[in-house]
Short mmCIF file of C-alpha atoms in Angstrom, two decimals:
data_model
loop_
_atom_site.label_atom_id
_atom_site.label_comp_id
_atom_site.label_asym_id
_atom_site.label_seq_id
_atom_site.Cartn_x
_atom_site.Cartn_y
_atom_site.Cartn_z
CA MET A 248 -23.35 63.09 -26.12
CA THR A 249 -19.94 61.72 -26.77
CA ASP A 250 -16.99 63.49 -25.55
CA PRO A 251 -14.40 63.92 -28.03
CA LYS A 252 -11.85 64.38 -25.61
CA ALA A 253 -12.63 61.59 -23.60
CA VAL A 254 -12.62 59.54 -26.81
CA LYS A 255 -8.97 60.61 -27.65
CA PHE A 256 -7.96 60.03 -24.55
CA ILE A 257 -8.84 56.14 -24.56
CA PHE A 258 -7.74 55.83 -27.84
CA GLN A 259 -4.13 57.13 -26.79
CA GLN A 260 -4.11 54.80 -23.76
CA GLY A 261 -5.21 51.87 -26.12
CA VAL A 262 -2.14 52.55 -28.47
CA ARG A 263 0.11 52.91 -25.21
CA CYS A 264 -1.15 49.58 -24.15
CA LEU A 265 -0.44 48.20 -27.66
CA GLU A 266 2.99 49.41 -27.86
CA SER A 267 3.69 47.87 -24.46
CA GLN A 268 2.27 44.96 -25.63
CA ASP A 269 -0.36 44.82 -22.94
CA PHE A 270 -2.83 43.58 -25.61
CA ALA A 271 -5.67 42.54 -23.12
CA SER A 272 -5.85 46.15 -21.85
CA ALA A 273 -5.42 47.70 -25.41
CA VAL A 274 -8.58 45.39 -26.78
CA ALA A 275 -10.71 46.50 -23.81
CA LEU A 276 -9.95 50.12 -24.55
CA PHE A 277 -10.55 50.08 -28.33
CA ASP A 278 -13.71 48.05 -27.75
CA ASP A 279 -14.72 51.17 -25.63
CA VAL A 280 -13.75 53.63 -28.61
CA VAL A 281 -15.58 51.45 -31.25
CA LYS A 282 -18.75 51.66 -28.99
CA LEU A 283 -18.53 55.27 -28.60
CA THR A 284 -17.53 56.17 -32.14
CA PRO A 285 -18.51 53.36 -34.74
CA ASP A 286 -17.40 55.32 -37.50
CA ASN A 287 -13.79 55.69 -36.14
CA ALA A 288 -12.09 53.44 -38.95
CA ASP A 289 -8.52 53.96 -37.21
CA ALA A 290 -9.99 52.76 -33.93
CA TRP A 291 -11.48 49.58 -35.96
CA PHE A 292 -8.02 49.00 -37.33
CA TYR A 293 -6.14 49.35 -33.93
CA ARG A 294 -8.48 46.76 -32.55
CA GLY A 295 -7.83 44.51 -35.47
CA SER A 296 -4.11 44.60 -35.08
CA ILE A 297 -4.53 44.08 -31.36
CA LEU A 298 -6.86 41.05 -31.80
CA GLY A 299 -4.39 39.61 -34.22
CA HIS A 300 -1.55 39.73 -31.57
CA LEU A 301 -4.03 37.96 -29.45
CA GLN A 302 -4.48 35.06 -32.01
CA ARG A 303 -8.11 35.91 -31.98
CA TYR A 304 -8.37 35.68 -35.87
CA PRO A 305 -11.88 35.63 -36.78
CA GLU A 306 -12.73 38.85 -34.36
CA SER A 307 -9.64 40.62 -35.94
CA ILE A 308 -10.75 39.98 -39.45
CA ASP A 309 -14.21 41.41 -38.47
CA SER A 310 -12.73 44.49 -36.92
CA PHE A 311 -10.38 44.89 -40.28
CA ASN A 312 -13.58 44.87 -42.09
CA GLY A 313 -15.35 47.44 -40.10
CA ALA A 314 -12.26 49.67 -40.71
CA ILE A 315 -12.26 48.79 -44.57
CA ALA A 316 -15.97 49.48 -45.04
CA LEU A 317 -15.35 53.18 -43.64
CA ASP A 318 -12.22 53.58 -45.52
CA PRO A 319 -12.13 51.25 -48.36
CA ASN A 320 -9.16 52.66 -50.20
CA ASN A 321 -6.84 52.64 -47.17
CA THR A 322 -3.92 50.52 -48.22
CA LYS A 323 -2.57 50.14 -44.58
CA PHE A 324 -5.78 48.29 -43.63
CA TRP A 325 -5.74 45.76 -46.39
CA PHE A 326 -2.02 45.25 -45.75
CA HIS A 327 -2.71 44.33 -42.14
CA ARG A 328 -5.70 42.30 -43.01
CA GLY A 329 -3.48 40.46 -45.08
CA THR A 330 -0.50 39.75 -42.36
CA THR A 331 -3.17 38.67 -40.12
CA LEU A 332 -4.60 35.93 -42.62
CA ALA A 333 -1.19 34.85 -43.10
CA SER A 334 -0.78 34.53 -39.27
CA TRP A 335 -3.97 32.28 -39.36
CA GLY A 336 -2.85 30.14 -42.29
CA LYS A 337 -4.94 31.52 -44.85
CA TYR A 338 -2.41 32.18 -47.38
CA LYS A 339 -4.27 32.32 -50.51
CA GLU A 340 -6.70 34.96 -48.83
CA ALA A 341 -3.68 36.82 -47.55
CA ILE A 342 -2.16 37.00 -51.19
CA ALA A 343 -5.37 38.34 -52.59
CA ASN A 344 -5.11 41.17 -50.04
CA PHE A 345 -1.36 42.04 -50.91
CA ASP A 346 -2.28 41.84 -54.77
CA LEU A 347 -5.03 44.52 -53.93
CA VAL A 348 -2.53 46.88 -52.23
CA LEU A 349 0.17 46.16 -54.80
CA GLU A 350 -2.34 47.33 -57.66
CA SER A 351 -2.18 50.85 -56.01
CA GLU A 352 1.32 50.58 -54.50
CA PRO A 353 3.52 48.31 -56.79
CA HIS A 354 6.73 49.86 -55.29
CA ASN A 355 5.92 48.88 -51.70
CA TYR A 356 8.46 46.53 -50.96
CA GLN A 357 7.31 45.27 -47.82
CA VAL A 358 3.96 43.94 -49.40
CA TRP A 359 6.05 42.24 -52.01
CA ASP A 360 8.14 40.47 -48.95
CA SER A 361 4.89 39.59 -46.98
CA ARG A 362 3.31 38.14 -50.31
CA GLY A 363 6.46 35.90 -50.64
CA ASN A 364 6.21 34.70 -47.17
CA SER A 365 2.34 33.58 -48.09
CA LEU A 366 3.70 32.01 -51.20
CA ILE A 367 6.09 29.83 -48.95
CA GLY A 368 3.06 29.01 -46.96
CA LEU A 369 1.65 27.57 -50.04
CA ASN A 370 4.88 25.55 -50.79
CA LEU A 371 5.27 27.97 -53.75
CA ASN A 372 8.74 28.48 -53.41
CA GLU A 373 9.74 29.58 -56.77
CA GLU A 374 6.90 32.12 -57.04
CA ALA A 375 7.98 33.40 -53.44
CA ILE A 376 11.34 33.79 -54.58
CA ALA A 377 10.07 36.18 -57.61
CA SER A 378 8.26 38.23 -54.85
CA TYR A 379 11.59 38.53 -52.76
CA ASP A 380 13.42 39.52 -55.88
CA ARG A 381 10.91 42.09 -56.63
CA ALA A 382 11.04 43.58 -53.07
CA LEU A 383 14.92 43.70 -53.35
CA GLU A 384 14.91 45.39 -56.71
CA LEU A 385 12.96 48.11 -54.93
CA ASN A 386 15.31 48.00 -51.71
CA PRO A 387 18.34 45.94 -51.84
CA ASP A 388 19.04 46.55 -48.35
CA PHE A 389 15.75 45.03 -46.96
CA TYR A 390 17.28 42.22 -45.06
CA MET A 391 14.19 40.58 -44.20
CA ALA A 392 13.80 40.03 -47.78
CA TRP A 393 17.04 38.59 -48.33
CA ASN A 394 16.76 36.04 -45.06
CA ASN A 395 13.16 34.94 -46.27
CA ARG A 396 14.45 34.47 -49.78
CA GLY A 397 17.05 32.36 -48.20
CA LYS A 398 14.11 30.39 -46.88
CA ALA A 399 12.60 29.84 -49.90
CA LEU A 400 15.90 28.60 -51.52
CA THR A 401 16.46 26.22 -48.57
CA ASN A 402 13.12 24.58 -49.03
CA LEU A 403 14.23 23.87 -52.77
CA SER A 404 17.30 22.80 -51.40
CA ARG A 405 19.39 24.94 -53.03
CA TRP A 406 21.94 25.34 -50.51
CA GLU A 407 24.61 27.66 -52.37
CA ALA A 408 22.16 30.11 -53.39
CA GLY A 409 20.28 30.01 -49.83
CA LEU A 410 23.35 30.67 -48.04
CA GLN A 411 24.61 33.65 -50.24
CA SER A 412 20.93 35.15 -49.63
CA TYR A 413 21.60 34.81 -45.66
CA ASP A 414 25.05 36.07 -45.96
CA ARG A 415 23.55 39.14 -47.79
CA SER A 416 21.10 39.64 -45.20
CA ILE A 417 23.94 39.19 -42.24
CA LYS A 418 25.80 41.66 -43.92
CA ILE A 419 23.18 44.14 -43.64
CA LYS A 420 21.90 43.23 -40.29
CA PRO A 421 24.71 41.13 -38.69
CA ASP A 422 23.09 41.27 -35.21
CA CYS A 423 19.88 39.57 -35.91
CA PRO A 424 19.77 36.10 -34.28
CA GLU A 425 16.96 35.06 -36.45
CA ILE A 426 19.18 35.04 -39.52
CA TRP A 427 21.94 33.12 -38.16
CA TYR A 428 19.21 30.50 -36.92
CA ASN A 429 18.26 30.21 -40.27
CA ARG A 430 21.60 30.16 -41.73
CA ALA A 431 22.49 27.14 -39.38
CA CYS A 432 19.01 25.35 -40.16
CA LEU A 433 20.27 25.44 -44.14
CA LEU A 434 23.52 24.17 -43.05
CA MET A 435 22.18 21.67 -41.00
CA ARG A 436 19.67 20.41 -43.85
CA ALA A 437 22.86 20.30 -45.98
CA GLY A 438 24.68 18.01 -43.67
CA GLN A 439 27.27 20.71 -42.90
CA LEU A 440 27.09 20.33 -39.20
CA LYS A 441 30.09 21.79 -37.61
CA GLN A 442 29.48 24.88 -39.70
CA ALA A 443 25.68 25.02 -38.52
CA PHE A 444 26.86 24.30 -34.98
CA ALA A 445 29.00 27.65 -35.47
CA SER A 446 26.06 29.68 -36.80
CA TYR A 447 23.68 28.66 -34.07
CA ASN A 448 26.62 29.88 -31.76
CA LYS A 449 26.43 33.13 -33.43
CA ALA A 450 22.82 33.33 -32.88
CA ILE A 451 22.98 32.50 -29.14
CA LYS A 452 25.72 35.09 -28.92
CA ILE A 453 23.72 37.89 -29.97
CA ASP A 454 20.62 36.56 -27.97
CA GLN A 455 21.49 34.45 -25.24
CA ALA A 456 17.61 33.32 -24.89
CA HIS A 457 17.41 32.45 -28.34
CA VAL A 458 15.33 29.21 -27.71
CA PRO A 459 15.39 27.60 -31.15
CA SER A 460 18.90 27.93 -31.42
CA TRP A 461 19.69 26.36 -28.10
CA ILE A 462 17.47 23.49 -29.15
CA ASN A 463 19.02 22.95 -32.77
CA LYS A 464 22.47 23.11 -31.30
CA GLY A 465 21.51 20.46 -29.00
CA ILE A 466 20.10 18.42 -32.03
CA THR A 467 23.41 18.94 -33.99
CA LEU A 468 25.63 17.96 -30.97
CA SER A 469 23.79 14.89 -30.87
CA LYS A 470 24.39 14.34 -34.68
CA LEU A 471 28.00 14.85 -34.02
CA GLY A 472 27.83 12.13 -31.11
CA GLN A 473 28.17 14.44 -28.18
CA ASP A 474 25.42 13.65 -26.18
CA LYS A 475 26.45 15.14 -22.77
CA GLU A 476 27.22 18.56 -24.54
CA SER A 477 23.74 18.10 -26.28
CA LEU A 478 21.70 17.61 -22.91
CA ILE A 479 23.28 20.80 -21.80
CA ALA A 480 21.90 22.54 -24.75
CA PHE A 481 18.55 21.30 -24.22
CA GLU A 482 18.59 22.04 -20.55
CA LYS A 483 19.75 25.55 -21.53
CA ALA A 484 16.79 25.98 -23.68
CA LEU A 485 14.50 24.71 -20.73
CA GLU A 486 15.79 27.38 -18.57
CA PHE A 487 14.54 30.31 -20.95
CA ALA A 488 11.44 28.23 -22.17
CA PRO A 489 10.33 25.54 -19.35
CA ASN A 490 7.10 25.06 -21.58
CA GLU A 491 8.74 24.17 -24.62
CA SER A 492 7.95 20.72 -25.69
CA SER A 493 10.14 20.13 -28.46
CA ALA A 494 12.88 20.73 -25.95
CA TRP A 495 11.68 18.31 -23.42
CA ASN A 496 11.21 15.69 -26.06
CA ASN A 497 14.78 16.12 -27.53
CA ARG A 498 16.15 15.96 -24.03
CA GLY A 499 14.52 12.65 -23.60
CA LEU A 500 15.99 11.32 -26.69
CA THR A 501 19.64 11.98 -25.47
CA LEU A 502 18.98 11.00 -22.21
CA ARG A 503 17.73 7.42 -23.83
CA ARG A 504 20.97 7.28 -25.63
CA LEU A 505 22.94 8.06 -22.41
CA GLY A 506 21.29 4.97 -20.90
CA ARG A 507 19.28 7.13 -18.41
CA ILE A 508 15.85 5.61 -19.49
CA PRO A 509 13.57 6.43 -16.42
CA GLU A 510 14.79 10.08 -16.70
CA ALA A 511 13.95 10.06 -20.35
CA ILE A 512 10.62 8.98 -19.74
CA ALA A 513 9.92 11.69 -17.32
CA SER A 514 11.19 14.18 -20.03
CA PHE A 515 8.62 12.90 -22.60
CA GLU A 516 5.98 13.09 -19.90
CA LYS A 517 6.85 16.80 -19.66
CA SER A 518 6.57 17.18 -23.40
CA LEU A 519 3.22 15.59 -22.99
CA LYS A 520 2.22 17.76 -20.28
CA PHE A 521 2.80 21.03 -22.53
CA LYS A 522 1.81 19.41 -25.70
CA PRO A 523 -0.77 16.55 -24.93
CA ASP A 524 -1.04 15.40 -28.92
CA ASP A 525 2.82 15.19 -29.19
CA GLY A 526 2.82 12.01 -30.93
CA ASP A 527 6.70 11.81 -31.03
CA ALA A 528 6.63 11.70 -27.24
CA PHE A 529 4.11 9.04 -26.97
CA TYR A 530 6.04 7.16 -29.39
CA ASN A 531 9.66 7.62 -27.90
CA LYS A 532 7.92 6.78 -24.33
CA ALA A 533 6.91 3.64 -26.08
CA CYS A 534 10.65 2.76 -27.18
CA CYS A 535 12.06 3.35 -23.62
CA TYR A 536 9.27 1.01 -22.26
CA VAL A 537 10.43 -1.69 -24.57
CA LEU A 538 13.79 -1.26 -23.03
CA LEU A 539 12.62 -1.59 -19.77
CA ASP A 540 10.40 -4.74 -20.53
CA GLN A 541 7.36 -2.86 -19.66
CA VAL A 542 5.36 -4.35 -22.54
CA ASP A 543 2.01 -3.09 -21.50
CA LEU A 544 3.11 0.40 -21.28
CA ALA A 545 5.00 0.19 -24.31
CA ILE A 546 1.88 -1.01 -26.20
CA LYS A 547 -0.42 1.66 -24.54
CA ASN A 548 2.01 4.50 -25.70
CA LEU A 549 2.57 3.09 -29.25
CA GLN A 550 -1.13 3.12 -29.38
CA GLN A 551 -1.64 6.52 -28.33
CA SER A 552 1.09 7.70 -30.85
CA ILE A 553 -0.56 5.80 -33.57
CA LYS A 554 -3.89 7.43 -32.96
CA ILE A 555 -2.52 10.85 -33.13
CA ASP A 556 -0.92 9.91 -36.58
CA PRO A 557 -1.48 6.34 -37.94
CA ASP A 558 0.42 6.64 -41.28
CA GLU A 559 3.74 8.13 -39.46
CA TYR A 560 3.95 5.79 -36.45
CA LEU A 561 2.46 2.78 -37.67
CA ASN A 562 4.92 2.87 -40.40
CA SER A 563 7.80 3.47 -38.13
CA ALA A 564 6.73 0.96 -35.63
CA ILE A 565 6.55 -1.69 -38.48
CA ASN A 566 10.29 -0.79 -39.48
CA ASP A 567 11.83 0.35 -36.09
CA SER A 568 14.47 -2.03 -34.66
CA ASP A 569 13.58 -0.63 -30.97
CA PHE A 570 10.40 -2.66 -31.27
CA ASP A 571 12.13 -5.97 -32.29
CA ALA A 572 11.91 -7.20 -28.68
CA ILE A 573 8.08 -7.31 -28.66
CA ARG A 574 7.51 -7.55 -32.53
CA GLN A 575 6.06 -11.14 -32.15
CA ASP A 576 3.97 -10.16 -28.92
CA ASN A 577 0.35 -10.63 -29.68
CA ARG A 578 -0.46 -7.09 -28.57
CA PHE A 579 1.89 -5.60 -31.17
CA GLN A 580 0.64 -7.72 -33.86
CA GLU A 581 -2.87 -6.79 -32.70
CA ILE A 582 -2.11 -3.18 -33.05
CA ILE A 583 -0.76 -3.41 -36.55
CA HIS A 584 -3.78 -5.60 -37.62
CA SER A 585 -6.46 -3.15 -35.99
CA VAL A 586 -5.02 -0.27 -37.65
CA ARG A 587 -5.12 -1.73 -40.84
CA ARG A 588 -8.54 -3.08 -40.29
CA GLY A 589 -9.46 0.71 -39.29
CA ASP A 590 -10.34 -0.44 -35.99
CA LEU A 591 -8.00 1.62 -33.81
CA LYS A 592 -9.88 4.78 -32.33
#
């Protein structure tokens, strides 16, 4: 016979592990709880949430299904099932879950916000804005909805309106680095590089370890022609996230512009260590090997990039002046022809 006190203790331990982000221990504890009390809907729910954090999405959804089978009218279960589906990239299914919750809770501003996020995932930005507007009608101080609304407006290249949304979000939550980062990304896309630089610095001032801001600060500095300062920003990003492939790749591009070609190649190789299917890194290595007159290695790396994304990298290679030095080489011409024939595997 199951001891209710023992089950309660295991349940509480699982919640504590979840709160401390020890997800592996938490899921093991909730595995025990659902074995001991398979009719415990909350245990299935917590187990689903933890599996979502571990990105074990099919198991997570199965666990939420177990909770819903026991308590089908619990909107919390449906909402978290929806957020997990969204994290999995299944945006249409996520929206169906959010809509179901909104049938009984039409004033739940957080659900409207999450619904908007999934609509952005489907590139339905106008519909997303309508969802965020509904969330903000219900709670004008919900800063995340202002922030997310800014993202949708940025996607539509509506720079002024997007900036206003971010500024409203910042007015409510001035110490959130993510909002300053998103604001900077809008300014960067709008070509306002100096203003973008200032916003990235704001994000970094709030959170010294905000890696995306360090990376984009480096890119902005490169666009402003300040490659030495750009290199410092990428290396700062790598202090906090040494496995971040995009930082290694951008560092390599900067080193290449500075004429430090062997170091650039080493940086691209680091990027590939952490992201073996990084077509940009293979392509950029190929460009470097052209500069070193190492044609075999240039061809080999170009082939690798084209295998990853033929449309992008073939078109780039055809039009990129970096390959002018080997454009008439038979090996380069053979790559072009083999892709067009569909022979490159």
